[in-house]
PDB file of C-alpha atoms in Angstrom:
ATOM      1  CA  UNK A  24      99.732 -10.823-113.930  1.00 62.00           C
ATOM      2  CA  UNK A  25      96.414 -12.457-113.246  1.00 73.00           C
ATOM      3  CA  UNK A  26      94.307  -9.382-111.964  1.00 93.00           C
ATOM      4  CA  UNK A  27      90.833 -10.884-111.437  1.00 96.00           C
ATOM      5  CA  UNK A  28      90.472 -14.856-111.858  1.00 96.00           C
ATOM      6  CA  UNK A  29      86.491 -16.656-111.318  1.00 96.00           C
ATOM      7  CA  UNK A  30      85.785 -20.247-111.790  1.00 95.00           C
ATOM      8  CA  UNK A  31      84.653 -21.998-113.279  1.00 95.00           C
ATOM      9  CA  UNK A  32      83.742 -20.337-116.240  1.00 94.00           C
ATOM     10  CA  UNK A  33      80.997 -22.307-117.579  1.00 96.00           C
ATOM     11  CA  UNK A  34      78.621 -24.589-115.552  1.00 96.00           C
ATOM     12  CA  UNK A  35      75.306 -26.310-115.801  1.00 97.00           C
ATOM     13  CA  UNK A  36      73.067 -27.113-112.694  1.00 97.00           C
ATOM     14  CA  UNK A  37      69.563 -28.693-111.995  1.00 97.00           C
ATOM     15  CA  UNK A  38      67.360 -27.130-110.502  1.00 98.00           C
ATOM     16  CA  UNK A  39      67.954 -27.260-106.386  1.00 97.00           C
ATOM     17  CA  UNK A  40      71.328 -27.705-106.964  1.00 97.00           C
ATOM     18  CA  UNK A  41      73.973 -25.412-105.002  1.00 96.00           C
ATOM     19  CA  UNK A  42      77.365 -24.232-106.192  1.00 96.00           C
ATOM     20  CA  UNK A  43      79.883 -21.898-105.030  1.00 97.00           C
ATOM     21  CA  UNK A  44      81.696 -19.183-107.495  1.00 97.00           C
ATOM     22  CA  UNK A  45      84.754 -18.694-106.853  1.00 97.00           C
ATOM     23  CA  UNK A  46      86.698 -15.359-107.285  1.00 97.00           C
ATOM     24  CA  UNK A  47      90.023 -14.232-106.421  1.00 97.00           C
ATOM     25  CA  UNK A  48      92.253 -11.055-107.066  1.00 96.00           C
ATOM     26  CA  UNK A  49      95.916  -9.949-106.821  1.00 95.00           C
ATOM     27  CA  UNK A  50      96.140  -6.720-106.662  1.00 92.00           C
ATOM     28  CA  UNK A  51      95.506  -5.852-102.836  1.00 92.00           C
ATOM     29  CA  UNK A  52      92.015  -4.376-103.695  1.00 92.00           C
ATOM     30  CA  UNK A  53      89.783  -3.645-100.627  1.00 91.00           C
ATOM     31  CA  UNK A  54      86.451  -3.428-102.616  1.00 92.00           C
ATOM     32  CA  UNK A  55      85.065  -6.771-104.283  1.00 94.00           C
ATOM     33  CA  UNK A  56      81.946  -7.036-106.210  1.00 95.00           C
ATOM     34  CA  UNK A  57      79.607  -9.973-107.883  1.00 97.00           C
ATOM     35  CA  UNK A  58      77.231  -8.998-110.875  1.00 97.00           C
ATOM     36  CA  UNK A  59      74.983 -10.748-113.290  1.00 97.00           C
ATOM     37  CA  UNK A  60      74.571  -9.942-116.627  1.00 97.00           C
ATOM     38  CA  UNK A  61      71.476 -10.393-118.504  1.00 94.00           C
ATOM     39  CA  UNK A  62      69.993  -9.658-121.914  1.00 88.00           C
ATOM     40  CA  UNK A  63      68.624  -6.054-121.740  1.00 86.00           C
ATOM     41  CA  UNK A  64      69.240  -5.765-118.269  1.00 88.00           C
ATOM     42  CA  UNK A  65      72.980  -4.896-117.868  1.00 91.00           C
ATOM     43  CA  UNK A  66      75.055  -5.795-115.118  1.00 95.00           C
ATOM     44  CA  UNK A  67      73.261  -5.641-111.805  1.00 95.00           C
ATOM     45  CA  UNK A  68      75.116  -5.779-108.023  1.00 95.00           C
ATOM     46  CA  UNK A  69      74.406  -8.962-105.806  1.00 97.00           C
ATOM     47  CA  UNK A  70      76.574  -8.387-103.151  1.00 96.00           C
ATOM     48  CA  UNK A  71      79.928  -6.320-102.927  1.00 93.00           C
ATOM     49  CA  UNK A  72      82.635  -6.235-100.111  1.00 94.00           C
ATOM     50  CA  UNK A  73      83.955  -2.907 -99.270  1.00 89.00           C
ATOM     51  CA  UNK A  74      86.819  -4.274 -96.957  1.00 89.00           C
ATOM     52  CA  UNK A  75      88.055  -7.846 -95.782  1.00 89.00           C
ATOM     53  CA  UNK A  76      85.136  -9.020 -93.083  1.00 89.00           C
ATOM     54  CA  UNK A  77      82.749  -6.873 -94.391  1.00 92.00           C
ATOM     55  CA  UNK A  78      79.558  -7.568 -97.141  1.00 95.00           C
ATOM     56  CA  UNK A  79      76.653  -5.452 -98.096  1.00 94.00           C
ATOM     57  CA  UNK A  80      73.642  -6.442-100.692  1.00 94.00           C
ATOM     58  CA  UNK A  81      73.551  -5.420-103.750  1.00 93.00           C
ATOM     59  CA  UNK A  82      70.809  -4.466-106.402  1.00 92.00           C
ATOM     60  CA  UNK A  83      69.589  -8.255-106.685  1.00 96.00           C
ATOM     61  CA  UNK A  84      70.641 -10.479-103.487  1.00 97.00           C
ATOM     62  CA  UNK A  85      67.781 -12.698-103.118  1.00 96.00           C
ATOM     63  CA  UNK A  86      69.029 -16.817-103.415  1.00 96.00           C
ATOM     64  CA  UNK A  87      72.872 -15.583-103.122  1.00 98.00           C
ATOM     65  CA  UNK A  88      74.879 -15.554-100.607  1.00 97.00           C
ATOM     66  CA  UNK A  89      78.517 -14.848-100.343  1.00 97.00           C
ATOM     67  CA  UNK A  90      81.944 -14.768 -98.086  1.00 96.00           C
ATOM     68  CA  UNK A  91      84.778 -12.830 -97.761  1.00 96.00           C
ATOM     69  CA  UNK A  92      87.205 -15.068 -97.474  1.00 86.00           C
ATOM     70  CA  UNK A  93      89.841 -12.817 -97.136  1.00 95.00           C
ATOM     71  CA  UNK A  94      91.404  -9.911 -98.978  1.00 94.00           C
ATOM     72  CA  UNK A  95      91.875 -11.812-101.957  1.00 96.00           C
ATOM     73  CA  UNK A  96      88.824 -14.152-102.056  1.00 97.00           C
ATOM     74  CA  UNK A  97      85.194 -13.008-102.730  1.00 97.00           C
ATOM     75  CA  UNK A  98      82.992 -16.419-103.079  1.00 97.00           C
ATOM     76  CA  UNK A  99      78.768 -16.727-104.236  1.00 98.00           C
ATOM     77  CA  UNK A 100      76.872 -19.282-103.178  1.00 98.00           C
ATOM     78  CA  UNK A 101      73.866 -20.675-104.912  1.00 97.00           C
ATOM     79  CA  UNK A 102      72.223 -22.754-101.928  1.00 93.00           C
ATOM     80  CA  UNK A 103      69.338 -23.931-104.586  1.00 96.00           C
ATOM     81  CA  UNK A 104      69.513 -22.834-108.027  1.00 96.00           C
ATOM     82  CA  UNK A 105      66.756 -21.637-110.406  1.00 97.00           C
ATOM     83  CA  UNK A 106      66.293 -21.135-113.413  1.00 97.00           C
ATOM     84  CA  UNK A 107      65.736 -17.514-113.198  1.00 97.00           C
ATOM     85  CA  UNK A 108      69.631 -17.572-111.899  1.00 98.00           C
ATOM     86  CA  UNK A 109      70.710 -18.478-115.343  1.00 97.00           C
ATOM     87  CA  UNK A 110      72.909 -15.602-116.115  1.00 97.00           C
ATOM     88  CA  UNK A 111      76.576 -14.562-116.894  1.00 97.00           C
ATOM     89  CA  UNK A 112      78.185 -13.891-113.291  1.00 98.00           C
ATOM     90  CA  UNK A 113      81.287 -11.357-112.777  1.00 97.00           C
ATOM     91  CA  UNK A 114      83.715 -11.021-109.813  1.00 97.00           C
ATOM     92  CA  UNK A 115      85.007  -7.163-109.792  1.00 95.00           C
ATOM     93  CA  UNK A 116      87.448  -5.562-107.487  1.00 94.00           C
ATOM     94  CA  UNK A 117      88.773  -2.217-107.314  1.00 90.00           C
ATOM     95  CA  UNK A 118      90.911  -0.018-104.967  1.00 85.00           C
ATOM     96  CA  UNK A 119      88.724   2.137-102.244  1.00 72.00           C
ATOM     97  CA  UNK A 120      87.624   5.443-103.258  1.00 61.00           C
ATOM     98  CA  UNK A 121      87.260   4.933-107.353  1.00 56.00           C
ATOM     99  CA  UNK A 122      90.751   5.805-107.950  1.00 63.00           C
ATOM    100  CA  UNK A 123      91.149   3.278-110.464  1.00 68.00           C
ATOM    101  CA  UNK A 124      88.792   1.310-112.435  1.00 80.00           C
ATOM    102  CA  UNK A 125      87.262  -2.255-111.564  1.00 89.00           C
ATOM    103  CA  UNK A 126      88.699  -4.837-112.913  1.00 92.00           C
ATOM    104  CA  UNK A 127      86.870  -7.521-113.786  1.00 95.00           C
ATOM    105  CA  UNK A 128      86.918 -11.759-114.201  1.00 95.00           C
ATOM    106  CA  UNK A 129      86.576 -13.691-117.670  1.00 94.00           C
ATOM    107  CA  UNK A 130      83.018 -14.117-116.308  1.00 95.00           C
ATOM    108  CA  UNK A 131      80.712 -17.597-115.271  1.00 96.00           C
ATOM    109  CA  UNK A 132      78.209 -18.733-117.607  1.00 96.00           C
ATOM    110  CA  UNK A 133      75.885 -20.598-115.467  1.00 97.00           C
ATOM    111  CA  UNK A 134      72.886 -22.437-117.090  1.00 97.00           C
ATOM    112  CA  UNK A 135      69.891 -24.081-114.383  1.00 97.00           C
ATOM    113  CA  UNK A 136      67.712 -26.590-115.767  1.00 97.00           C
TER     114      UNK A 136
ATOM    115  CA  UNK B  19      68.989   4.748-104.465  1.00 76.00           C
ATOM    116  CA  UNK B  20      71.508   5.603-107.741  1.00 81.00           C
ATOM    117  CA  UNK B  21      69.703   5.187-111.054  1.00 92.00           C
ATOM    118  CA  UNK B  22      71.383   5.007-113.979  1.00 96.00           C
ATOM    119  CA  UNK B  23      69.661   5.048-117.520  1.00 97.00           C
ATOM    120  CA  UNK B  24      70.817   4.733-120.860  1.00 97.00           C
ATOM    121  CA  UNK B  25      68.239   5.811-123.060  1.00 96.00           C
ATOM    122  CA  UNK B  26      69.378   3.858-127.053  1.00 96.00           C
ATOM    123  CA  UNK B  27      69.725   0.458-126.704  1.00 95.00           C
ATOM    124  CA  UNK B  28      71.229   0.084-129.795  1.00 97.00           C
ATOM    125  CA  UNK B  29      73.132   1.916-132.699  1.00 97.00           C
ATOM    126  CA  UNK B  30      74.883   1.725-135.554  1.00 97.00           C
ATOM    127  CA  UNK B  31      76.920   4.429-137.347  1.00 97.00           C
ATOM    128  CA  UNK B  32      79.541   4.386-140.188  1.00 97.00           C
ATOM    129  CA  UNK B  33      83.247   3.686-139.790  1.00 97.00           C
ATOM    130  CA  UNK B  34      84.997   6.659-139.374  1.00 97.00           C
ATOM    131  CA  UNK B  35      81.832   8.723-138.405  1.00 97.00           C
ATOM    132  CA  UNK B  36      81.333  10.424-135.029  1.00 98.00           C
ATOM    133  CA  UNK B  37      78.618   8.842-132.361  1.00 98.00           C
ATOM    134  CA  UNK B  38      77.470   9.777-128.782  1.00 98.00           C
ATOM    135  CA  UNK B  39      76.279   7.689-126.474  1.00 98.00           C
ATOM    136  CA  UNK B  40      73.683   8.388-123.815  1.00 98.00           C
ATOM    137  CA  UNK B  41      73.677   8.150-120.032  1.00 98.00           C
ATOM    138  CA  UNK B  42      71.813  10.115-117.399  1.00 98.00           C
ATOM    139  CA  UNK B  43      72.054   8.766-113.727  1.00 97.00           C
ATOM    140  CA  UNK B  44      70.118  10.217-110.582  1.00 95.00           C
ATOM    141  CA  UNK B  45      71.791  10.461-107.071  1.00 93.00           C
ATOM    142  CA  UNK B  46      71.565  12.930-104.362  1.00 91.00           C
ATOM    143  CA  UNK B  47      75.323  12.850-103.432  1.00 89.00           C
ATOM    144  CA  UNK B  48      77.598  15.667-104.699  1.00 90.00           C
ATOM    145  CA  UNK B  49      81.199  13.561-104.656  1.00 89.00           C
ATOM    146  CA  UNK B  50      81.123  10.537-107.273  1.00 91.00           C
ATOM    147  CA  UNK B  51      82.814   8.981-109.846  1.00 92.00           C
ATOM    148  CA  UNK B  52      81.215   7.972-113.360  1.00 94.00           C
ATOM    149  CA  UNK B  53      82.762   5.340-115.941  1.00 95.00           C
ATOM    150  CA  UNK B  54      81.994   4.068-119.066  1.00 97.00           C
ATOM    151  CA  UNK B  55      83.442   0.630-119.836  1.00 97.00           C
ATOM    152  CA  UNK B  56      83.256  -1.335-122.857  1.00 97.00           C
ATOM    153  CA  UNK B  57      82.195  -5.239-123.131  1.00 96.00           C
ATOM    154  CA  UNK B  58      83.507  -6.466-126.799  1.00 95.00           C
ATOM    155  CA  UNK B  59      82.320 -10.142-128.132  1.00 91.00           C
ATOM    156  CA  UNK B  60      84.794 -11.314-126.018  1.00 91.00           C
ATOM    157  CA  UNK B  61      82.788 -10.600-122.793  1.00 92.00           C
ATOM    158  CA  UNK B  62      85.613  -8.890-121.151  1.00 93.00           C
ATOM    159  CA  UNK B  63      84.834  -5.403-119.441  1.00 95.00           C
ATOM    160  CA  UNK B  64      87.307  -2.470-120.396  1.00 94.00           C
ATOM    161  CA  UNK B  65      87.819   0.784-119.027  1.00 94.00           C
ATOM    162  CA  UNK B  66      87.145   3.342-121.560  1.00 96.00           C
ATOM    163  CA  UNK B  67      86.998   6.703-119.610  1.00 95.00           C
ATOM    164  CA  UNK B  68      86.636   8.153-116.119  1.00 94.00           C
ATOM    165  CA  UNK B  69      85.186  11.332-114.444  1.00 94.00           C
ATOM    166  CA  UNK B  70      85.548  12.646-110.951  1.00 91.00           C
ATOM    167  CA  UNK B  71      82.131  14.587-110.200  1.00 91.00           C
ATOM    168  CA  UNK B  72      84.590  17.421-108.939  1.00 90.00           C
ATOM    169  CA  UNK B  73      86.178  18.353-111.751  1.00 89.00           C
ATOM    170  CA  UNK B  74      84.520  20.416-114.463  1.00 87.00           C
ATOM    171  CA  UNK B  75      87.072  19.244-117.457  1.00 92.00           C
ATOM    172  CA  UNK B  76      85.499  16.532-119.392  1.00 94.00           C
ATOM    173  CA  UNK B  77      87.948  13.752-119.736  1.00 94.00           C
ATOM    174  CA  UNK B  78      89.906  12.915-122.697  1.00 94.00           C
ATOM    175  CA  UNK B  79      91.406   9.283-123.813  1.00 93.00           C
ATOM    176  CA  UNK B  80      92.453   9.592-127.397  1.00 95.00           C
ATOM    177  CA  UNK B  81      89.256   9.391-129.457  1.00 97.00           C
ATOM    178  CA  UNK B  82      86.777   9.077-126.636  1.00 98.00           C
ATOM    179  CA  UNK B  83      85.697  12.269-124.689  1.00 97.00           C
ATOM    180  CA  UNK B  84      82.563  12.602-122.320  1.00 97.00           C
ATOM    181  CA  UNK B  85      80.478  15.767-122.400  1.00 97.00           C
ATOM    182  CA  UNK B  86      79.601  15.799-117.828  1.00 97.00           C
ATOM    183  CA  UNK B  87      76.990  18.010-116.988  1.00 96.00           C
ATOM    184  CA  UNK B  88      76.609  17.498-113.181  1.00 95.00           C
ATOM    185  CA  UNK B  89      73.283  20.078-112.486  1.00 95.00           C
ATOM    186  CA  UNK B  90      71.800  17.684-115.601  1.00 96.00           C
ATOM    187  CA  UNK B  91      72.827  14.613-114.034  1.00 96.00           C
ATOM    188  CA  UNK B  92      74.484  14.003-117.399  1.00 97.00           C
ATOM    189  CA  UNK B  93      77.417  12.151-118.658  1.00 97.00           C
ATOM    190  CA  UNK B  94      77.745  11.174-122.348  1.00 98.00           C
ATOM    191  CA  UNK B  95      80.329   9.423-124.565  1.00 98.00           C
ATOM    192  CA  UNK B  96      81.568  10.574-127.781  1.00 98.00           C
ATOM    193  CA  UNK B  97      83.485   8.736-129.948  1.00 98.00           C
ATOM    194  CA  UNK B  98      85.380  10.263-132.893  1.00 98.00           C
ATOM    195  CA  UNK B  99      86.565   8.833-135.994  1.00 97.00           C
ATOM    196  CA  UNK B 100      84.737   5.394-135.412  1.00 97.00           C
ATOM    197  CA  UNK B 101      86.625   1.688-135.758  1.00 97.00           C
ATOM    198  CA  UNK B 102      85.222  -1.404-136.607  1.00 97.00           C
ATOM    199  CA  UNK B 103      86.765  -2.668-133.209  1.00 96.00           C
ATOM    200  CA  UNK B 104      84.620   0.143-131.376  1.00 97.00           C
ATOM    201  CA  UNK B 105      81.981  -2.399-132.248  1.00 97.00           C
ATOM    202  CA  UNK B 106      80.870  -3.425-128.417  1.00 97.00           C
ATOM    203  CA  UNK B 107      78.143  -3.469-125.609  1.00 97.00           C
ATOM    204  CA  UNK B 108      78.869   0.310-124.145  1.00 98.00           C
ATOM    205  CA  UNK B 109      78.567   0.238-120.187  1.00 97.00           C
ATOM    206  CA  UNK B 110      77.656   3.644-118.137  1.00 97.00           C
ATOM    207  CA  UNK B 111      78.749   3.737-114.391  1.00 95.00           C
ATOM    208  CA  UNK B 112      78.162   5.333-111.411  1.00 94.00           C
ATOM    209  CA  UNK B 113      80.263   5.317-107.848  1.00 90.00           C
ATOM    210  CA  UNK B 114      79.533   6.584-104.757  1.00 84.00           C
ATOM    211  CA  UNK B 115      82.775   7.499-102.481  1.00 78.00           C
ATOM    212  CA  UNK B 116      81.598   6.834 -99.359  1.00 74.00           C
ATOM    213  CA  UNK B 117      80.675   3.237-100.468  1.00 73.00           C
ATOM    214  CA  UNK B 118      82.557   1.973-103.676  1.00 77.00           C
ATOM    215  CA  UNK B 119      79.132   0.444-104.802  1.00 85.00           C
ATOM    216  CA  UNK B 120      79.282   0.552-108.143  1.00 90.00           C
ATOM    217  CA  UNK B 121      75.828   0.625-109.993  1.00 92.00           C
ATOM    218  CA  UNK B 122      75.570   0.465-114.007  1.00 95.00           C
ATOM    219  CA  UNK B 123      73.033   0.970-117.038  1.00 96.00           C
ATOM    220  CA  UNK B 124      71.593  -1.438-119.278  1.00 95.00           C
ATOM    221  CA  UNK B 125      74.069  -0.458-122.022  1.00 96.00           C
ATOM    222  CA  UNK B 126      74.258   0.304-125.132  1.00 97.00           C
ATOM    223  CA  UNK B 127      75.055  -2.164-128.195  1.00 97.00           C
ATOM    224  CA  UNK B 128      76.972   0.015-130.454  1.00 98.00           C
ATOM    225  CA  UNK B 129      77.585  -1.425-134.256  1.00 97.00           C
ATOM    226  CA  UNK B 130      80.333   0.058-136.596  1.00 97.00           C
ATOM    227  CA  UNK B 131      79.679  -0.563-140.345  1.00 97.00           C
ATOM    228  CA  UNK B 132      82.166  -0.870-142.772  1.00 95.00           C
TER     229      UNK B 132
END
């Protein structure tokens, strides 16, 4: 019963460094989501997935990018890291329509240097 | 766009006391959802409660209740008879249904003293 599952869950980059989140779900969920959470700043949207194929931006997009690899997989992609991205990253998915909650990963601790 | 504030960024109240929490959002769409999840130490996100815009009965789970007043744009938590494992980062949340994007406040830090 793995629901949502991210790695890694703790990296450190340099700066101009790329890296790709991963993020997969079991639980046949059309809608897929990646946050970051910062001090005093909650959890803001990146980019979310509404349906396999499909990807819209978020709250916060800029230096992401991501793919839907399929139903189950919903990758980021840091193409050059800052520091700025250093952050606590979550993969969500829910069913369509808010029927049921989001479930969400253990979460990424990412660190840029 | 959807806003959604929570006004106390922290708080602290007495085991066993009562506490509200916060949350006013702003959206011009009339169907929505609204959530408030939980983040304990442990970083996970929990589910406390749900409310479907449509219906006018606040929900219910156990000792958490909201108080929804959809002309305020208004959607509170309450939680009764306070435990030291209540002690978390409190998350409000706000869903469209046409889109599933789910937008959330800054939280709430929410202490329980013994």
């Amino acid at each position: 019963n793995a629901g949502v599952t991210q790695t890694p869950k703790f990296q450190v980059l340099k700066t101009g460094q790329s890296m790709t989140l991963q993020c997969a779900q079991d639980m046949n969920h059309n809608s897929m989501y990646w946050y970051r959470q910062d001090p005093g700043m909650g959890l803001r949207l990146i980019y979310y997935s509404a349906s396999e194929g499909t990807t819209d931006k978020g709250e916060v997009p800029n230096g992401y990018n991501v793919s839907r690899l399929n139903k189950r997989e919903f990758s980021l992609r840091l193409e050059s890291a800052a520091p700025s991205q250093t952050s606590v990253y979550f993969c969500a998915s829910s069913a369509t329509g808010g029927s049921t909650e989001a479930f969400f990963g253990q979460g990424t601790r990412l660190t840029v240097v | 766009a959807q806003t959604v504030t929570q006004s106390q960024p922290e708080m602290s109240v007495q085991e066993a006391e009562t506490v509200t929490l916060s949350c006013t959002y702003d959206t011009s769409e009339n169907n929505y959802y609204l959530f408030w999840y939980k983040q304990p130490p442990s970083r996970q996100m929990i589910l406390v409660i749900r409310q479907e815009a449509y219906k006018q009965q606040n929900a219910t789970e156990n000792r958490f209740s909201v108080n929804f007043q959809k002309a305020a744009k208004s959607f509170s938590l309450k939680i009764s008879d306070s435990q030291l494992g209540d002690t978390a980062m409190y998350f409000c949340a706000f869903m469209k249904w046409v889109d599933d994007k789910i937008i959330f406040g800054k939280g709430t830090r929410l202490h329980i003293l013994p």
